[in-house]
Amino acid sequence: MNVLEAVARILKTEGTEFITCFPSNNLIESVAQEGIRTIMFRQERGAIMAADGYSRMNHRKSFGTIITQGGPGAENSMGGIAQSFSDNVPILLLQGGPALAMRQVSPNFSPVRTYESVSTHGEVILGAGQVSNVMRRAFHALRNGRPGPVLVEIPADVGTQEVPEDALDYQSPK
């Protein structure tokens, strides 16, 4: 199982029924294969607004989840993320990121680094062995503390890495 498939399985374990998305991100296909409904939007802001509305209706019992592409998709998400942050709405944003070797090369864009001021938690999955721990911390941040957007960035080359068996032990946080 690769990183994208592991993230999709964790989303299913957490009870995610649907995700809003804007292509192109290979995680969308992995989520669909897990049986999670994908709702495609014409632009990122609409996908974020739909997830925001879903989270508002569910009072931290379930969360809107968004998948967008890295680079321009992450940049176009800023307005929706800032609105969710200012309104204290917990949403989970899963975005692509540049390959690890290209992270510090200009003009590559890191969503987690850029959204620090408008998110309650953000983390990059830097290796396949980190999937369960990063996702556990993300769901912990969604459920606890100040509500707001939580970002998980998955670099392009990390998404296809095989996850070690001992790293697949996911326990949902309380």
Short mmCIF file of C-alpha atoms in Angstrom, two decimals:
data_model
loop_
_atom_site.label_atom_id
_atom_site.label_comp_id
_atom_site.label_asym_id
_atom_site.label_seq_id
_atom_site.Cartn_x
_atom_site.Cartn_y
_atom_site.Cartn_z
CA MET A 1 0.00 0.00 0.00
CA ASN A 2 1.37 3.42 -0.91
CA VAL A 3 1.01 6.70 1.00
CA LEU A 4 -2.02 7.89 -0.98
CA GLU A 5 -3.86 4.60 -0.41
CA ALA A 6 -2.98 4.73 3.31
CA VAL A 7 -4.34 8.27 3.64
CA ALA A 8 -7.54 7.21 1.85
CA ARG A 9 -7.95 4.23 4.21
CA ILE A 10 -7.45 6.48 7.24
CA LEU A 11 -10.09 8.89 5.93
CA LYS A 12 -12.49 5.95 5.59
CA THR A 13 -11.61 4.77 9.13
CA GLU A 14 -12.40 8.26 10.42
CA GLY A 15 -15.86 8.09 8.85
CA THR A 16 -15.31 10.42 5.91
CA GLU A 17 -18.33 9.95 3.64
CA PHE A 18 -17.33 12.37 0.87
CA ILE A 19 -14.61 14.77 -0.12
CA THR A 20 -14.81 17.94 -2.14
CA CYS A 21 -12.04 18.33 -4.65
CA PHE A 22 -10.50 20.13 -7.56
CA PRO A 23 -8.15 18.16 -9.79
CA SER A 24 -5.43 17.22 -10.32
CA ASN A 25 -4.32 15.17 -7.34
CA ASN A 26 -3.80 11.39 -7.40
CA LEU A 27 -5.25 11.16 -3.89
CA ILE A 28 -8.71 11.70 -5.43
CA GLU A 29 -8.49 8.32 -7.19
CA SER A 30 -7.30 6.54 -4.04
CA VAL A 31 -10.18 8.02 -2.05
CA ALA A 32 -12.71 6.93 -4.68
CA GLN A 33 -11.30 3.38 -4.61
CA GLU A 34 -11.91 3.33 -0.83
CA GLY A 35 -15.59 4.01 -1.48
CA ILE A 36 -15.57 7.65 -0.41
CA ARG A 37 -17.73 9.80 -2.67
CA THR A 38 -15.85 12.52 -4.56
CA ILE A 39 -17.59 15.78 -5.41
CA MET A 40 -15.69 17.72 -8.08
CA PHE A 41 -15.83 21.51 -8.22
CA ARG A 42 -14.86 23.97 -10.93
CA GLN A 43 -12.51 25.85 -8.64
CA GLU A 44 -10.90 25.45 -5.24
CA ARG A 45 -12.89 28.12 -3.41
CA GLY A 46 -16.19 26.34 -4.13
CA ALA A 47 -14.80 23.04 -2.82
CA ILE A 48 -13.59 24.73 0.37
CA MET A 49 -16.89 26.55 0.89
CA ALA A 50 -18.84 23.27 0.58
CA ALA A 51 -16.56 21.54 3.11
CA ASP A 52 -16.81 24.58 5.38
CA GLY A 53 -20.62 24.42 5.31
CA TYR A 54 -20.59 20.69 6.05
CA SER A 55 -18.31 21.22 9.06
CA ARG A 56 -20.49 24.05 10.37
CA MET A 57 -23.55 21.78 10.29
CA ASN A 58 -21.84 18.91 12.12
CA HIS A 59 -20.34 20.68 15.16
CA ARG A 60 -17.01 18.77 15.25
CA LYS A 61 -18.67 15.36 14.94
CA SER A 62 -17.54 15.08 11.31
CA PHE A 63 -15.46 17.36 9.14
CA GLY A 64 -15.44 18.70 5.62
CA THR A 65 -12.46 17.34 3.71
CA ILE A 66 -10.95 18.95 0.62
CA ILE A 67 -8.35 17.67 -1.83
CA THR A 68 -6.65 20.08 -4.23
CA GLN A 69 -3.60 20.02 -6.40
CA GLY A 70 -0.36 21.58 -5.30
CA GLY A 71 1.04 24.81 -6.70
CA PRO A 72 -1.76 26.88 -8.24
CA GLY A 73 -4.47 24.80 -6.53
CA ALA A 74 -2.93 25.51 -3.16
CA GLU A 75 -2.54 29.19 -4.00
CA ASN A 76 -6.17 29.48 -5.12
CA SER A 77 -7.33 27.96 -1.82
CA MET A 78 -6.07 30.86 0.31
CA GLY A 79 -9.33 32.86 0.43
CA GLY A 80 -11.45 29.91 1.53
CA ILE A 81 -8.91 28.77 4.11
CA ALA A 82 -8.61 32.27 5.55
CA GLN A 83 -12.41 32.52 5.84
CA SER A 84 -12.63 29.16 7.67
CA PHE A 85 -9.84 30.25 9.98
CA SER A 86 -11.46 33.57 10.85
CA ASP A 87 -14.79 31.80 11.52
CA ASN A 88 -13.19 28.97 13.57
CA VAL A 89 -14.42 26.22 11.25
CA PRO A 90 -12.50 22.90 11.40
CA ILE A 91 -11.86 21.54 7.91
CA LEU A 92 -9.23 19.12 6.64
CA LEU A 93 -7.32 20.21 3.56
CA LEU A 94 -5.16 17.64 1.76
CA GLN A 95 -2.92 19.24 -0.83
CA GLY A 96 -0.20 18.13 -3.14
CA GLY A 97 3.25 19.55 -2.77
CA PRO A 98 6.48 19.67 -4.75
CA ALA A 99 8.79 16.66 -4.74
CA LEU A 100 11.11 16.58 -1.72
CA ALA A 101 14.17 17.45 -3.81
CA MET A 102 12.36 20.54 -5.15
CA ARG A 103 10.82 21.86 -1.89
CA GLN A 104 13.33 24.66 -1.41
CA VAL A 105 13.68 25.52 -5.10
CA SER A 106 12.03 28.75 -6.14
CA PRO A 107 9.22 29.21 -7.27
CA ASN A 108 7.83 26.01 -5.71
CA PHE A 109 5.01 26.59 -3.26
CA SER A 110 4.58 24.82 0.09
CA PRO A 111 0.97 25.13 1.32
CA VAL A 112 1.83 24.23 4.93
CA ARG A 113 4.55 26.86 5.15
CA THR A 114 2.42 29.53 3.46
CA TYR A 115 -0.78 28.88 5.46
CA GLU A 116 0.80 28.98 8.94
CA SER A 117 -1.02 32.21 9.78
CA VAL A 118 -4.47 30.94 8.71
CA SER A 119 -4.51 27.37 9.98
CA THR A 120 -4.55 25.74 13.37
CA HIS A 121 -2.25 22.89 12.34
CA GLY A 122 -0.24 21.99 9.28
CA GLU A 123 2.17 19.21 8.52
CA VAL A 124 4.00 17.65 5.59
CA ILE A 125 4.25 13.88 5.15
CA LEU A 126 7.99 13.68 4.48
CA GLY A 127 8.24 9.89 4.40
CA ALA A 128 6.00 6.85 4.05
CA GLY A 129 6.56 5.83 7.67
CA GLN A 130 4.93 9.06 8.91
CA VAL A 131 1.45 8.63 7.43
CA SER A 132 -0.38 7.31 10.51
CA ASN A 133 1.25 9.76 12.90
CA VAL A 134 0.66 12.82 10.70
CA MET A 135 -2.98 11.89 10.09
CA ARG A 136 -3.53 11.16 13.80
CA ARG A 137 -2.18 14.61 14.71
CA ALA A 138 -4.36 16.19 12.01
CA PHE A 139 -7.55 14.59 13.36
CA HIS A 140 -6.51 15.45 16.91
CA ALA A 141 -6.20 19.11 15.87
CA LEU A 142 -9.63 18.97 14.20
CA ARG A 143 -11.27 17.64 17.37
CA ASN A 144 -9.37 19.57 20.05
CA GLY A 145 -8.32 23.13 20.78
CA ARG A 146 -9.23 26.14 18.70
CA PRO A 147 -11.27 25.04 15.67
CA GLY A 148 -9.89 25.89 12.26
CA PRO A 149 -8.38 24.54 9.06
CA VAL A 150 -5.90 21.69 9.31
CA LEU A 151 -3.55 21.07 6.38
CA VAL A 152 -1.70 17.96 5.35
CA GLU A 153 0.70 18.36 2.44
CA ILE A 154 1.73 15.28 0.46
CA PRO A 155 4.76 15.84 -1.77
CA ALA A 156 4.45 14.35 -5.25
CA ASP A 157 7.17 11.73 -4.80
CA VAL A 158 6.12 10.74 -1.27
CA GLY A 159 2.58 9.85 -2.36
CA THR A 160 3.79 6.84 -4.34
CA GLN A 161 6.16 5.48 -1.66
CA GLU A 162 5.27 2.14 -0.12
CA VAL A 163 4.21 2.35 3.53
CA PRO A 164 5.97 -0.13 5.86
CA GLU A 165 3.58 -2.59 7.53
CA ASP A 166 4.50 -1.40 11.03
CA ALA A 167 3.54 2.17 10.05
CA LEU A 168 -0.05 1.21 9.14
CA ASP A 169 -1.22 0.96 12.74
CA TYR A 170 -3.65 3.89 12.84
CA GLN A 171 -5.52 4.66 16.05
CA SER A 172 -8.17 7.37 15.86
CA PRO A 173 -7.52 10.14 18.43
CA LYS A 174 -10.18 10.95 21.01
#
